Tab-separated table of C-alpha atoms and ligand atoms in Angstrom:
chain	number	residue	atom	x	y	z
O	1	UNK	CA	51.534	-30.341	51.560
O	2	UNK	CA	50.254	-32.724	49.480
O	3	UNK	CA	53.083	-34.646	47.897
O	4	UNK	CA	52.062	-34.252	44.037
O	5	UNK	CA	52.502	-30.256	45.172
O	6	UNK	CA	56.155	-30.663	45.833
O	7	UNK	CA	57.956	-28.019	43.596
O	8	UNK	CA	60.935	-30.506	43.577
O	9	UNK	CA	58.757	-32.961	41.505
O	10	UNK	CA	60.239	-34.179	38.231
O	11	UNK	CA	58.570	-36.080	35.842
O	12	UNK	CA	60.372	-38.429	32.947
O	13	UNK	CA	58.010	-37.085	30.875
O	14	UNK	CA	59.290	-33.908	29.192
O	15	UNK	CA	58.052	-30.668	30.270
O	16	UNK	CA	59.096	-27.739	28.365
O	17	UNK	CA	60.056	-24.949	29.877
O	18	UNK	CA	56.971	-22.487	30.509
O	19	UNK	CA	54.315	-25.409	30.070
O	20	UNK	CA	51.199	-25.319	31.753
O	21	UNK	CA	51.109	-28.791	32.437
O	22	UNK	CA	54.099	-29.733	34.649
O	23	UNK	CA	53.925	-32.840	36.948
O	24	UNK	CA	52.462	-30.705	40.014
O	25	UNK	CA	49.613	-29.470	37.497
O	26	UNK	CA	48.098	-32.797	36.026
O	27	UNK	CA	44.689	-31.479	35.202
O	28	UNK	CA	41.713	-33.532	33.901
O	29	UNK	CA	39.885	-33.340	30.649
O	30	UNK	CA	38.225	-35.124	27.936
O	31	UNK	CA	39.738	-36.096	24.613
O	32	UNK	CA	39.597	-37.994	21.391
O	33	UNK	CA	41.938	-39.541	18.979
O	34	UNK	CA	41.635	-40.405	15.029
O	35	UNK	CA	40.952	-44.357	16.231
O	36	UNK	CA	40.152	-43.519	19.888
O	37	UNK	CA	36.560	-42.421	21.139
O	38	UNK	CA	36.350	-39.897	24.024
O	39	UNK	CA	37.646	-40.907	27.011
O	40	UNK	CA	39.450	-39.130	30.232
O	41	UNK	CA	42.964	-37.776	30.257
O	42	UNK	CA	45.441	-35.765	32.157
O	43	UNK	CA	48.045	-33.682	30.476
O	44	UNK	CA	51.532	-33.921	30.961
O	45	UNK	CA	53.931	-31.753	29.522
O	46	UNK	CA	53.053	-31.861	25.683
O	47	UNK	CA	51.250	-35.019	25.814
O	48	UNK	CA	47.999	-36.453	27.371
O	49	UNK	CA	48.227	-39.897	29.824
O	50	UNK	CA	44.970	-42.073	28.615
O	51	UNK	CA	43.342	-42.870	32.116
O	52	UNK	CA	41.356	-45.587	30.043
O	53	UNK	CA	44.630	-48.174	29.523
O	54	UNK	CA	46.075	-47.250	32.918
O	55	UNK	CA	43.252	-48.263	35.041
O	56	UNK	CA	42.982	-51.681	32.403
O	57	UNK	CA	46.151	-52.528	32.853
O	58	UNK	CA	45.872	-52.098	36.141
O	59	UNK	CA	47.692	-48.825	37.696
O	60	UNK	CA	44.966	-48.138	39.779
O	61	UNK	CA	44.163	-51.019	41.569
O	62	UNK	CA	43.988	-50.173	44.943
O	63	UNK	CA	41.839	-47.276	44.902
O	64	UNK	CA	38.628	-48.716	44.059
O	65	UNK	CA	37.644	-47.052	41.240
O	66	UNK	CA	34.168	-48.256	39.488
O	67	UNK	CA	34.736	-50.628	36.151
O	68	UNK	CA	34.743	-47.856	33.324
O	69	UNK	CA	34.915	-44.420	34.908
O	70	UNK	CA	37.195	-43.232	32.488
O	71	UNK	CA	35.703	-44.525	29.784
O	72	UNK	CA	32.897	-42.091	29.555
O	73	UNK	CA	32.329	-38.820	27.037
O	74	UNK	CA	32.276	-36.758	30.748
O	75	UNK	CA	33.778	-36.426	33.424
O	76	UNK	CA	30.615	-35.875	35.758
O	77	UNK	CA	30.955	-39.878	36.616
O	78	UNK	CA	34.556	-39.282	37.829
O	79	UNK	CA	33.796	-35.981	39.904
O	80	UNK	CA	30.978	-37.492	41.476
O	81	UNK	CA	33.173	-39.872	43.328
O	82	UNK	CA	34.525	-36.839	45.525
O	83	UNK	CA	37.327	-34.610	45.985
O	84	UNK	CA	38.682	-37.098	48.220
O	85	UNK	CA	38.715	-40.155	45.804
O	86	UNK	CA	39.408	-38.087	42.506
O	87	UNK	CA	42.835	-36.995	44.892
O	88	UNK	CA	43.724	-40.449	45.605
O	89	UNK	CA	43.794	-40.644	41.450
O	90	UNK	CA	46.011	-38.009	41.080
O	91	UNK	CA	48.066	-38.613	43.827
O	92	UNK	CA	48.855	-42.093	41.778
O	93	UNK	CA	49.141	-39.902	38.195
O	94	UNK	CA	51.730	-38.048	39.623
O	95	UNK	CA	53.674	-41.000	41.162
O	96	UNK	CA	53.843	-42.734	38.237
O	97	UNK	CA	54.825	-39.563	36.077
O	98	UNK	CA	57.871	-39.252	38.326
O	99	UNK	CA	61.284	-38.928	37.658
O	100	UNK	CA	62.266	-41.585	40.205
O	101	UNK	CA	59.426	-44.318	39.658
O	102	UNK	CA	60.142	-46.615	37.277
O	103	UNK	CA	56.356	-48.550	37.272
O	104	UNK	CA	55.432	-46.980	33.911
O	105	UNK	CA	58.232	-45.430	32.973
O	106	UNK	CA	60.554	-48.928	31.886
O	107	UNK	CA	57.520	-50.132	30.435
O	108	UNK	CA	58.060	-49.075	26.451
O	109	UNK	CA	54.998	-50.640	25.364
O	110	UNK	CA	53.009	-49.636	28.085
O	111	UNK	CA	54.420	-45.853	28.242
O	112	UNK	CA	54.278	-46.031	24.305
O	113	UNK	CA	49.882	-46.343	24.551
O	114	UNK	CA	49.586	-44.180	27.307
O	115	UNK	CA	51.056	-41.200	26.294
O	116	UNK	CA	49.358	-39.467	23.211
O	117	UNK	CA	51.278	-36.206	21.887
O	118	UNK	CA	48.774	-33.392	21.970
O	119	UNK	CA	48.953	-32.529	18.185
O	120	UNK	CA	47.118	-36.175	17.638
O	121	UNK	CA	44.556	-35.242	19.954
O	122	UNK	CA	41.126	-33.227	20.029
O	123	UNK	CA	39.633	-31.664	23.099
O	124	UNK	CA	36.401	-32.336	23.839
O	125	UNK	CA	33.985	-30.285	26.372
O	126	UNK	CA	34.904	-32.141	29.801
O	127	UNK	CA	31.649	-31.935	31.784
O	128	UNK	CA	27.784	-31.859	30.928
O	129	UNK	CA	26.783	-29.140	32.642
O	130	UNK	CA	23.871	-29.275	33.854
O	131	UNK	CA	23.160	-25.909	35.373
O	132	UNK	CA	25.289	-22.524	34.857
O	133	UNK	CA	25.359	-19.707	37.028
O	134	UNK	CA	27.014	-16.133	36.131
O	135	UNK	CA	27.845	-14.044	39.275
O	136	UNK	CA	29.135	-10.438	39.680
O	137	UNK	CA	32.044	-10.446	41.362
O	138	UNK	CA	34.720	-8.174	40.571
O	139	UNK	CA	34.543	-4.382	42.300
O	140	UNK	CA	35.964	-2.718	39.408
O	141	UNK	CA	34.446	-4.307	36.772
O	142	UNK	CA	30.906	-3.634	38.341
O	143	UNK	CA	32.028	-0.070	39.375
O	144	UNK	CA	33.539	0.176	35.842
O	145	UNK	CA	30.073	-0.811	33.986
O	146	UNK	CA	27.939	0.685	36.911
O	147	UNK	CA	30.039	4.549	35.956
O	148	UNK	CA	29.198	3.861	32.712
O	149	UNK	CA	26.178	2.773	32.215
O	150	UNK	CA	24.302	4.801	35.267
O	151	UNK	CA	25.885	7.021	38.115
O	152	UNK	CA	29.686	7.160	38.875
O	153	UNK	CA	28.715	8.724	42.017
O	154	UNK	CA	26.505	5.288	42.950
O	155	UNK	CA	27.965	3.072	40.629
O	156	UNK	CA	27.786	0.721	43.115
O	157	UNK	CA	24.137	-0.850	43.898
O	158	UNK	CA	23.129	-0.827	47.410
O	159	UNK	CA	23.154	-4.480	47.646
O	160	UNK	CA	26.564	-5.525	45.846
O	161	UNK	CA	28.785	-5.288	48.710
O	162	UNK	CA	26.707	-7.141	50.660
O	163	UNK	CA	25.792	-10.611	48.199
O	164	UNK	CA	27.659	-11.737	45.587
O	165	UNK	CA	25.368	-11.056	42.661
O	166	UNK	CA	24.692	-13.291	40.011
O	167	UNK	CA	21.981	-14.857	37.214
O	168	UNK	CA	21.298	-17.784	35.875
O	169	UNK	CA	23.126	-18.753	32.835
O	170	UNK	CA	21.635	-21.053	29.862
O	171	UNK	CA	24.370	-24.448	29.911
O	172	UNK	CA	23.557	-25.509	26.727
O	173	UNK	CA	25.824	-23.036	24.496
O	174	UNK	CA	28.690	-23.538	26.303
O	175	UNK	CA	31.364	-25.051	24.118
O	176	UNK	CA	34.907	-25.636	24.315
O	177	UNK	CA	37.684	-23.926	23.148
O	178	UNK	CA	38.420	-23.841	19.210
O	179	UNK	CA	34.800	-23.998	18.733
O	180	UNK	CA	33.897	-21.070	16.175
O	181	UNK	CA	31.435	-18.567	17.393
O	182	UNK	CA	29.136	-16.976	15.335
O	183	UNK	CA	28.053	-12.665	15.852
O	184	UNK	CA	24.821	-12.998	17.219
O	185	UNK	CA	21.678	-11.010	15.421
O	186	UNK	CA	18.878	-9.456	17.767
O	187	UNK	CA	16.915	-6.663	18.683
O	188	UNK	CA	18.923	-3.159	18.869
O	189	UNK	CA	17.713	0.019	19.701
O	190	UNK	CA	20.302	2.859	18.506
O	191	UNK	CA	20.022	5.585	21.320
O	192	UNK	CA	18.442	8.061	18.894
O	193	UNK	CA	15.668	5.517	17.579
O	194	UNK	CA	12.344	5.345	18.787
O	195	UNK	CA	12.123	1.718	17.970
O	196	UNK	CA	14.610	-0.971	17.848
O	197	UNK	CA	15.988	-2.622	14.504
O	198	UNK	CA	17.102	-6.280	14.473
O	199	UNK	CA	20.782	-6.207	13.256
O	200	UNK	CA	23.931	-8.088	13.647
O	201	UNK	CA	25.271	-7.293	17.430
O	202	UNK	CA	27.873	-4.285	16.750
O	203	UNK	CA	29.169	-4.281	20.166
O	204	UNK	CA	30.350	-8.277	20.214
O	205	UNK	CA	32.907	-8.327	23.349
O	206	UNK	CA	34.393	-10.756	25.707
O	207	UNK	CA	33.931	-11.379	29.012
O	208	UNK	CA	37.382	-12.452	30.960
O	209	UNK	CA	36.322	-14.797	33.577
O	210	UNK	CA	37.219	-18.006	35.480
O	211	UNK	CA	34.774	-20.638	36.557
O	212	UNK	CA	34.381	-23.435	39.426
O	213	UNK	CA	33.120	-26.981	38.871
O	214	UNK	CA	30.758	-29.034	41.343
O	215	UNK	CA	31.063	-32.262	42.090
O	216	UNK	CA	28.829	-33.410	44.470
O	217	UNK	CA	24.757	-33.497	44.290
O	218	UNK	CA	22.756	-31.968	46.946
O	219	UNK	CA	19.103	-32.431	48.512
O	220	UNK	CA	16.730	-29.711	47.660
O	221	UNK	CA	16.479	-27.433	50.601
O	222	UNK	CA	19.698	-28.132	52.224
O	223	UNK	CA	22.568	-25.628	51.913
O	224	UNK	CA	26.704	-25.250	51.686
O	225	UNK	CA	28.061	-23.713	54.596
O	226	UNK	CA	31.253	-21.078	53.230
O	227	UNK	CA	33.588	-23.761	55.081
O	228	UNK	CA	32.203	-26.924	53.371
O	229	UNK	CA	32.122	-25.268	49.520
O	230	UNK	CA	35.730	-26.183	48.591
O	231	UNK	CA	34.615	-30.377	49.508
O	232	UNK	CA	32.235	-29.941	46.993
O	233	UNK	CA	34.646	-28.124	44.327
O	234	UNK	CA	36.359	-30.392	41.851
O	235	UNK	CA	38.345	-27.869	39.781
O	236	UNK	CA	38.556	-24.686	37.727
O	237	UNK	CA	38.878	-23.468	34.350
O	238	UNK	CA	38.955	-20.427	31.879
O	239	UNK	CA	35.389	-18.899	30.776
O	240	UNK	CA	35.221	-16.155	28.126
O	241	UNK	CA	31.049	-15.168	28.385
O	242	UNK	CA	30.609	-13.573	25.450
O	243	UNK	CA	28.578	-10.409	25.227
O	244	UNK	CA	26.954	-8.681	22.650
O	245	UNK	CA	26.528	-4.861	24.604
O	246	UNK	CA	23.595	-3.491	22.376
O	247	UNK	CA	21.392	-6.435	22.419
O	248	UNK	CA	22.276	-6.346	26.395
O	249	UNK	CA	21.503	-2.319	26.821
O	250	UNK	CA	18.019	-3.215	25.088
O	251	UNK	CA	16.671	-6.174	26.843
O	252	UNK	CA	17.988	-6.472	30.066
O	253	UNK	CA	15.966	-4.432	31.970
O	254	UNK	CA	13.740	-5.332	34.354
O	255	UNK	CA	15.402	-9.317	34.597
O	256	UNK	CA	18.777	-9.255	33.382
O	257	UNK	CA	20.403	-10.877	30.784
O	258	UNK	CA	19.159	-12.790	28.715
O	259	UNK	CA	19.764	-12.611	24.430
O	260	UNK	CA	22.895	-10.646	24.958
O	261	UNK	CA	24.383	-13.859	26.757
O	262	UNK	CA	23.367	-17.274	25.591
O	263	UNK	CA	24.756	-17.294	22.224
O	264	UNK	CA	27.564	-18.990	23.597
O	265	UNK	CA	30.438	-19.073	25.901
O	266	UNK	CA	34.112	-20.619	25.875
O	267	UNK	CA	35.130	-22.758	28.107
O	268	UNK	CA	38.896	-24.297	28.356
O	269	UNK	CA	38.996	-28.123	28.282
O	270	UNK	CA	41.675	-28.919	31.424
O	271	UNK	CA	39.827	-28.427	34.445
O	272	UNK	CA	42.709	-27.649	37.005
O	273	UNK	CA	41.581	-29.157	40.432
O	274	UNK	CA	41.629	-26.923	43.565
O	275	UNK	CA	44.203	-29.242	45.137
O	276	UNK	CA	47.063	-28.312	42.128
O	277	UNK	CA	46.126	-24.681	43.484
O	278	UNK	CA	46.670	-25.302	47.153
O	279	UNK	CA	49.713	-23.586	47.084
O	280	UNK	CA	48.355	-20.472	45.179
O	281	UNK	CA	45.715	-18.985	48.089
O	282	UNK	CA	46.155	-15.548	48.822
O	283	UNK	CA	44.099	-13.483	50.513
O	284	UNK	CA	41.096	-11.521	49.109
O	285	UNK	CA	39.929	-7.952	48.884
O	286	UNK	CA	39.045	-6.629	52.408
O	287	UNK	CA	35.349	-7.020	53.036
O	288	UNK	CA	33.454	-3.734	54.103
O	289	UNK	CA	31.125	-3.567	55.631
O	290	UNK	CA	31.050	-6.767	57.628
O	291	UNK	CA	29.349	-9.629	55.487
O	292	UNK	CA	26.320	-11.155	56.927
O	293	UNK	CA	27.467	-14.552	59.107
O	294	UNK	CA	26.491	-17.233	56.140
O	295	UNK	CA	28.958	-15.316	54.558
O	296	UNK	CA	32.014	-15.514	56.549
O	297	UNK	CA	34.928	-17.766	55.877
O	298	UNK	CA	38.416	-18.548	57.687
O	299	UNK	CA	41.953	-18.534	55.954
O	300	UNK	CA	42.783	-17.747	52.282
O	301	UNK	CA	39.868	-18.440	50.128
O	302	UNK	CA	41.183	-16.526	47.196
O	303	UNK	CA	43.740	-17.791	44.496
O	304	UNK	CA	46.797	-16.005	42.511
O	305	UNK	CA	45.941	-16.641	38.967
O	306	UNK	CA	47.469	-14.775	36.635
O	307	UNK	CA	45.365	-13.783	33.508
O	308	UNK	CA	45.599	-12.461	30.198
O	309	UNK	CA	43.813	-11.525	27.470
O	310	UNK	CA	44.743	-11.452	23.635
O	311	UNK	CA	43.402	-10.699	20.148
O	312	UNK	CA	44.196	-12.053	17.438
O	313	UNK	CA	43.542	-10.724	13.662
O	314	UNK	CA	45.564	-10.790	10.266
O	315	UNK	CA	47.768	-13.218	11.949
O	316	UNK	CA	49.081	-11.038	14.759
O	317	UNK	CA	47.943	-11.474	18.474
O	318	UNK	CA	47.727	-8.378	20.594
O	319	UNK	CA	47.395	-8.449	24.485
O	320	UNK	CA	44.862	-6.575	25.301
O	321	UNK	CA	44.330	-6.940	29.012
O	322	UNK	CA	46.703	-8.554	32.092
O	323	UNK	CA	43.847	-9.484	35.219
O	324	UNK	CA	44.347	-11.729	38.312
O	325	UNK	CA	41.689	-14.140	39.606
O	326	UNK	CA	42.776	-12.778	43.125
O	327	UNK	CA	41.256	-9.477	42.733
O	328	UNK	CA	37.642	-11.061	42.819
O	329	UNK	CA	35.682	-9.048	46.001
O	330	UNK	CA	33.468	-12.566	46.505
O	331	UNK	CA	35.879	-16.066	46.569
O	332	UNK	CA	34.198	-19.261	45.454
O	333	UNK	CA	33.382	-20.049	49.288
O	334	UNK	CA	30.904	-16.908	49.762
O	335	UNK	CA	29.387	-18.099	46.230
O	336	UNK	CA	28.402	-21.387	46.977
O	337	UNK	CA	27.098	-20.446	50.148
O	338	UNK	CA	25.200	-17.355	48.789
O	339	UNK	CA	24.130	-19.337	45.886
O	340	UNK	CA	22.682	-22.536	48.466
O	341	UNK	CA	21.591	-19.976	51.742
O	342	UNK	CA	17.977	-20.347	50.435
O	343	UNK	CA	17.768	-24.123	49.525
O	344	UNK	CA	18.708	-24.300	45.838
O	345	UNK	CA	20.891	-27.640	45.405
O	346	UNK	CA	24.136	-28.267	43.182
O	347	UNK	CA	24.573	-30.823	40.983
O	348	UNK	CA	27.630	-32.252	39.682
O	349	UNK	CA	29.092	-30.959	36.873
O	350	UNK	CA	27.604	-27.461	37.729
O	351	UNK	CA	29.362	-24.670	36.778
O	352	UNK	CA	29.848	-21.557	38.558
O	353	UNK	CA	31.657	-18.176	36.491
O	354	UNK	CA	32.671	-15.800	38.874
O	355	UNK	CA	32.050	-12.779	36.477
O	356	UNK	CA	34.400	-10.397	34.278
O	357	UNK	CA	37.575	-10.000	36.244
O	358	UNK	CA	38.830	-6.382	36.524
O	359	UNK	CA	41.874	-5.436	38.052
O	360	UNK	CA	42.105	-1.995	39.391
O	361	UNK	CA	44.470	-0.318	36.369
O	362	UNK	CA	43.406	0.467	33.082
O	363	UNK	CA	45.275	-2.372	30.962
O	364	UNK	CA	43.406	-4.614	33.416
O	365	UNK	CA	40.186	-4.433	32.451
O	366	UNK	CA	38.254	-7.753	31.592
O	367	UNK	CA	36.122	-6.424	28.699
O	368	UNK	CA	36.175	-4.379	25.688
O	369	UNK	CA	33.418	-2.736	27.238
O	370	UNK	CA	35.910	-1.169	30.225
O	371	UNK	CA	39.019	-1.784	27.863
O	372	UNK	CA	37.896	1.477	25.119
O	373	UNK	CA	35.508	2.785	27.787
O	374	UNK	CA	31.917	1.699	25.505
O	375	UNK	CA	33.758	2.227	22.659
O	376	UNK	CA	34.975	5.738	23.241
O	377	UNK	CA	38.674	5.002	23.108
O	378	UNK	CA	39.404	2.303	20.685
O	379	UNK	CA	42.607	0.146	21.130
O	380	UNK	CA	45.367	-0.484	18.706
O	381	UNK	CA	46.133	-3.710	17.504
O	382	UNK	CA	49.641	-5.106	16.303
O	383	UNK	CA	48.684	-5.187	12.444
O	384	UNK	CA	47.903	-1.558	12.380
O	385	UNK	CA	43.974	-1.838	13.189
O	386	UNK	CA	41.917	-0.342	15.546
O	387	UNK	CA	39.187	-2.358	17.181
O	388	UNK	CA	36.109	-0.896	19.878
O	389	UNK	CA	34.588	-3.864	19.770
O	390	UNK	CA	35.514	-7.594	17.981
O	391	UNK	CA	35.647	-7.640	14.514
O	392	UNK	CA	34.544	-11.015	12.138
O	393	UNK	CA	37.290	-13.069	12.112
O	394	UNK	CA	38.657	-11.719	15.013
O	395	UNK	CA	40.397	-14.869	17.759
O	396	UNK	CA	40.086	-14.135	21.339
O	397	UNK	CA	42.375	-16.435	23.733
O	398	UNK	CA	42.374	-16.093	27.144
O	399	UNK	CA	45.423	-17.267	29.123
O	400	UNK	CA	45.793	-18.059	33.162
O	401	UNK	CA	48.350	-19.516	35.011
O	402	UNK	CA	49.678	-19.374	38.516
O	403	UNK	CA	53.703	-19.720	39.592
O	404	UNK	CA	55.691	-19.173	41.938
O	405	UNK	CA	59.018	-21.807	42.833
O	406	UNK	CA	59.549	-22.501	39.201
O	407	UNK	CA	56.402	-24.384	38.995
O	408	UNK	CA	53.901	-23.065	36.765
O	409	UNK	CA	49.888	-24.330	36.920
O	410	UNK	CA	48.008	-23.495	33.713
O	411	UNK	CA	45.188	-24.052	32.448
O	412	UNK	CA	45.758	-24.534	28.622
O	413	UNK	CA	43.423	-22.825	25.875
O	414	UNK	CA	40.715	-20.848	25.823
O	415	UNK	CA	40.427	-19.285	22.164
O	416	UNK	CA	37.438	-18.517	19.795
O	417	UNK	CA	37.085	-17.626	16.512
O	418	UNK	CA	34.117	-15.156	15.852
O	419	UNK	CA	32.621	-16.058	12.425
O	420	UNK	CA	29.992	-13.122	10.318
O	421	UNK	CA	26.428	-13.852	11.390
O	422	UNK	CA	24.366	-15.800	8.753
S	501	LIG	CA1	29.543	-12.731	32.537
């Protein structure tokens, strides 16, 4: 076990009670201050440790970390040094955040710059992604939408227990959390129409959903074997892909998604590495049949992450759904070695969504879509509403954590407003 793991960690930093940034968390992200411009960070408790004035003031000597690698508006610089080195760094967060080292801890001043309570600070996006990928990868959500939408005999397509399906995302609208969203307009066609109309989306939904990070940048041609995809993993986070279903129905046949998708998706700003969720691996869903050998991985690939979804609206949140990252039928492993098996490279700062994540019962449904069955079955919200779909001024947070021991790993934010379309 790595020792920043060790559920007997303290820190001398406070840590409520139920935060989901305790010392064995420490994820990375980018903010900025009023008088500050954006620069790295790890959160702590309720506060964020500037990575800037600890590596000039030296707390990091030793490591070899290049002159000004947290002094950048991404963190795609800091990934790209590795798994291994961006360990070593948080290996050394975590020894100076504890209880029984007193390096930064006696030193006021020094403790006094460092550590910036959250209220003063603004999250910024924490990676410029340069490619995004969507897959396909929860059972029931695809069995859910394949009942639906075409056969619940066959909801299944042939191929979907054999490749983890996916698309290729657009990067560009991907924003951070707290960033508005506005309803997307397009091209609906009502089912009794001949012709489409171009409206306001009336079927805006979420999409609950989890994504990996890359950081490492491979040669065109060459691929990631299933048992070398976690050394080129930095970290995860929390995706809502927003959805608008009728633009979707309309356009995505015969290449997928397109309109429906790229208005914009959340994204939260911690990314939570893989090794704060060593000690979170369970097991996946039994594979059947047999996956093809490219495909096949050793020990537990898949991770218990709790997940939750809630909405927001006159001032009262109401969860709506309760998921788990561990029900996903494809781990991150199979994706990266699906998504590489035919030569397509990674780049760092790629990032990978694993797809809505539906758990088997009905209040654990990743979508609105699954959640009032296309609308058919609207759900009640805690200031006396009703809602098929999400409303103007509607929030949506997503929430994910995983715990066991007392210590709790979680990823922060991941909340939208949806604002009327122009
Ligand atoms: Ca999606």
């Amino acid at each position: 076990m790595r020792k920043s793991n060790d559920p007997k960690l303290k820190s001398w930093v406070e840590v409520p009670k139920g935060s989901d940034f305790p010392i064995q968390n420490l994820p990375f992200g980018i903010f900025k201050t009023n008088y500050l411009t954006a620069v790295a960070g790890v959160a702590i408790g309720n506060y964020v440790l500037d990575l800037v004035y600890l590596y000039e003031k030296g707390f990091f000597d030793g490591i070899g970390l290049p002159p000004g690698i947290f002094n950048q508006e991404y963190l795609n610089g800091f990934i790209g040094l590795g798994r291994k080195k961006c360990g070593e760094v948080r290996e050394r967060v975590s020894e100076l955040l504890r209880s029984d080292n007193d390096e930064l801890k006696n030193n006021i001043a020094a403790r006094e710059l460092a550590l910036i309570p959250m209220e003063e600070v603004q999250m910024k996006m924490p990676i410029l992604i340069p490619n995004y990928t969507d897959f396909y990868s929860s059972e029931e959500h695809a069995t859910n939408v394949g009942t639906m939408f075409r056969d619940p005999k066959n909801a299944l397509l042939p191929n979907w227990k054999h490749l983890p399906v996916a698309y290729h995302g657009r990067a560009s609208s991907i924003v951070v959390s707290g960033t508005p969203v506005r309803r997307p307009k397009g091209q609906i066609k009502p089912p009794d129409a001949e012709v489409p109309i171009f409206s306001p989306s009336k079927k805006l939904d979420f999409e609950l959903e989890m994504g990996f990070i890359t950081c490492a940048n491979t040669e065109l041609g060459s691929s990631i074997t299933a048992a070398d995809a976690e050394e080129n993993i930095f970290g995860m986070v929390l995706f809502n892909d927003w959805s608008a279903r009728d633009i979707q129905t309309w356009e995505y046949v015969p290449l997928g998604p397109f309109l429906a998708k790229n208005f914009a998706s959340t994204m939260s700003p911690w990314i939570v590495t893989l090794d704060a969720l060593e000690a979170f691996r369970v097991q996946g869903p039994k594979q059947d049949p047999k996956v093809l050998p490219y495909l096949e991985y050793q020990g537990k690939k898949n991770f218990d992450i709790e997940l939750e979804v809630a909405i927001g609206a006159n001032g009262k949140e109401t969860v709506v759904s309760k998921s788990n990252f561990k029900y996903m039928y494809w781990n991150i492993c199979q994706q990266l070695a699906h998504h590489t098996v035919n030569g397509c490279n990674v780049q760092v700062g790629d990032l990978y969504a694993s797809g809505t994540i539906s758990g088997p019962g009905k209040g654990s449904y990743g979508s609105m879509l699954e959640l009032t069955w296309n609308g058919n079955n609207p759900i009640k919200l805690a200031d006396g509403s009703e809602r098929k779909f999400i409303e103007d001024g509607d929030t949506v947070s997503l929430k994910g954590y995983a715990q066991k021991e007392g210590v709790r790993i979680g990823f922060g934010e991941c909340i939208a407003k949806i604002l009327p379309s122009l």
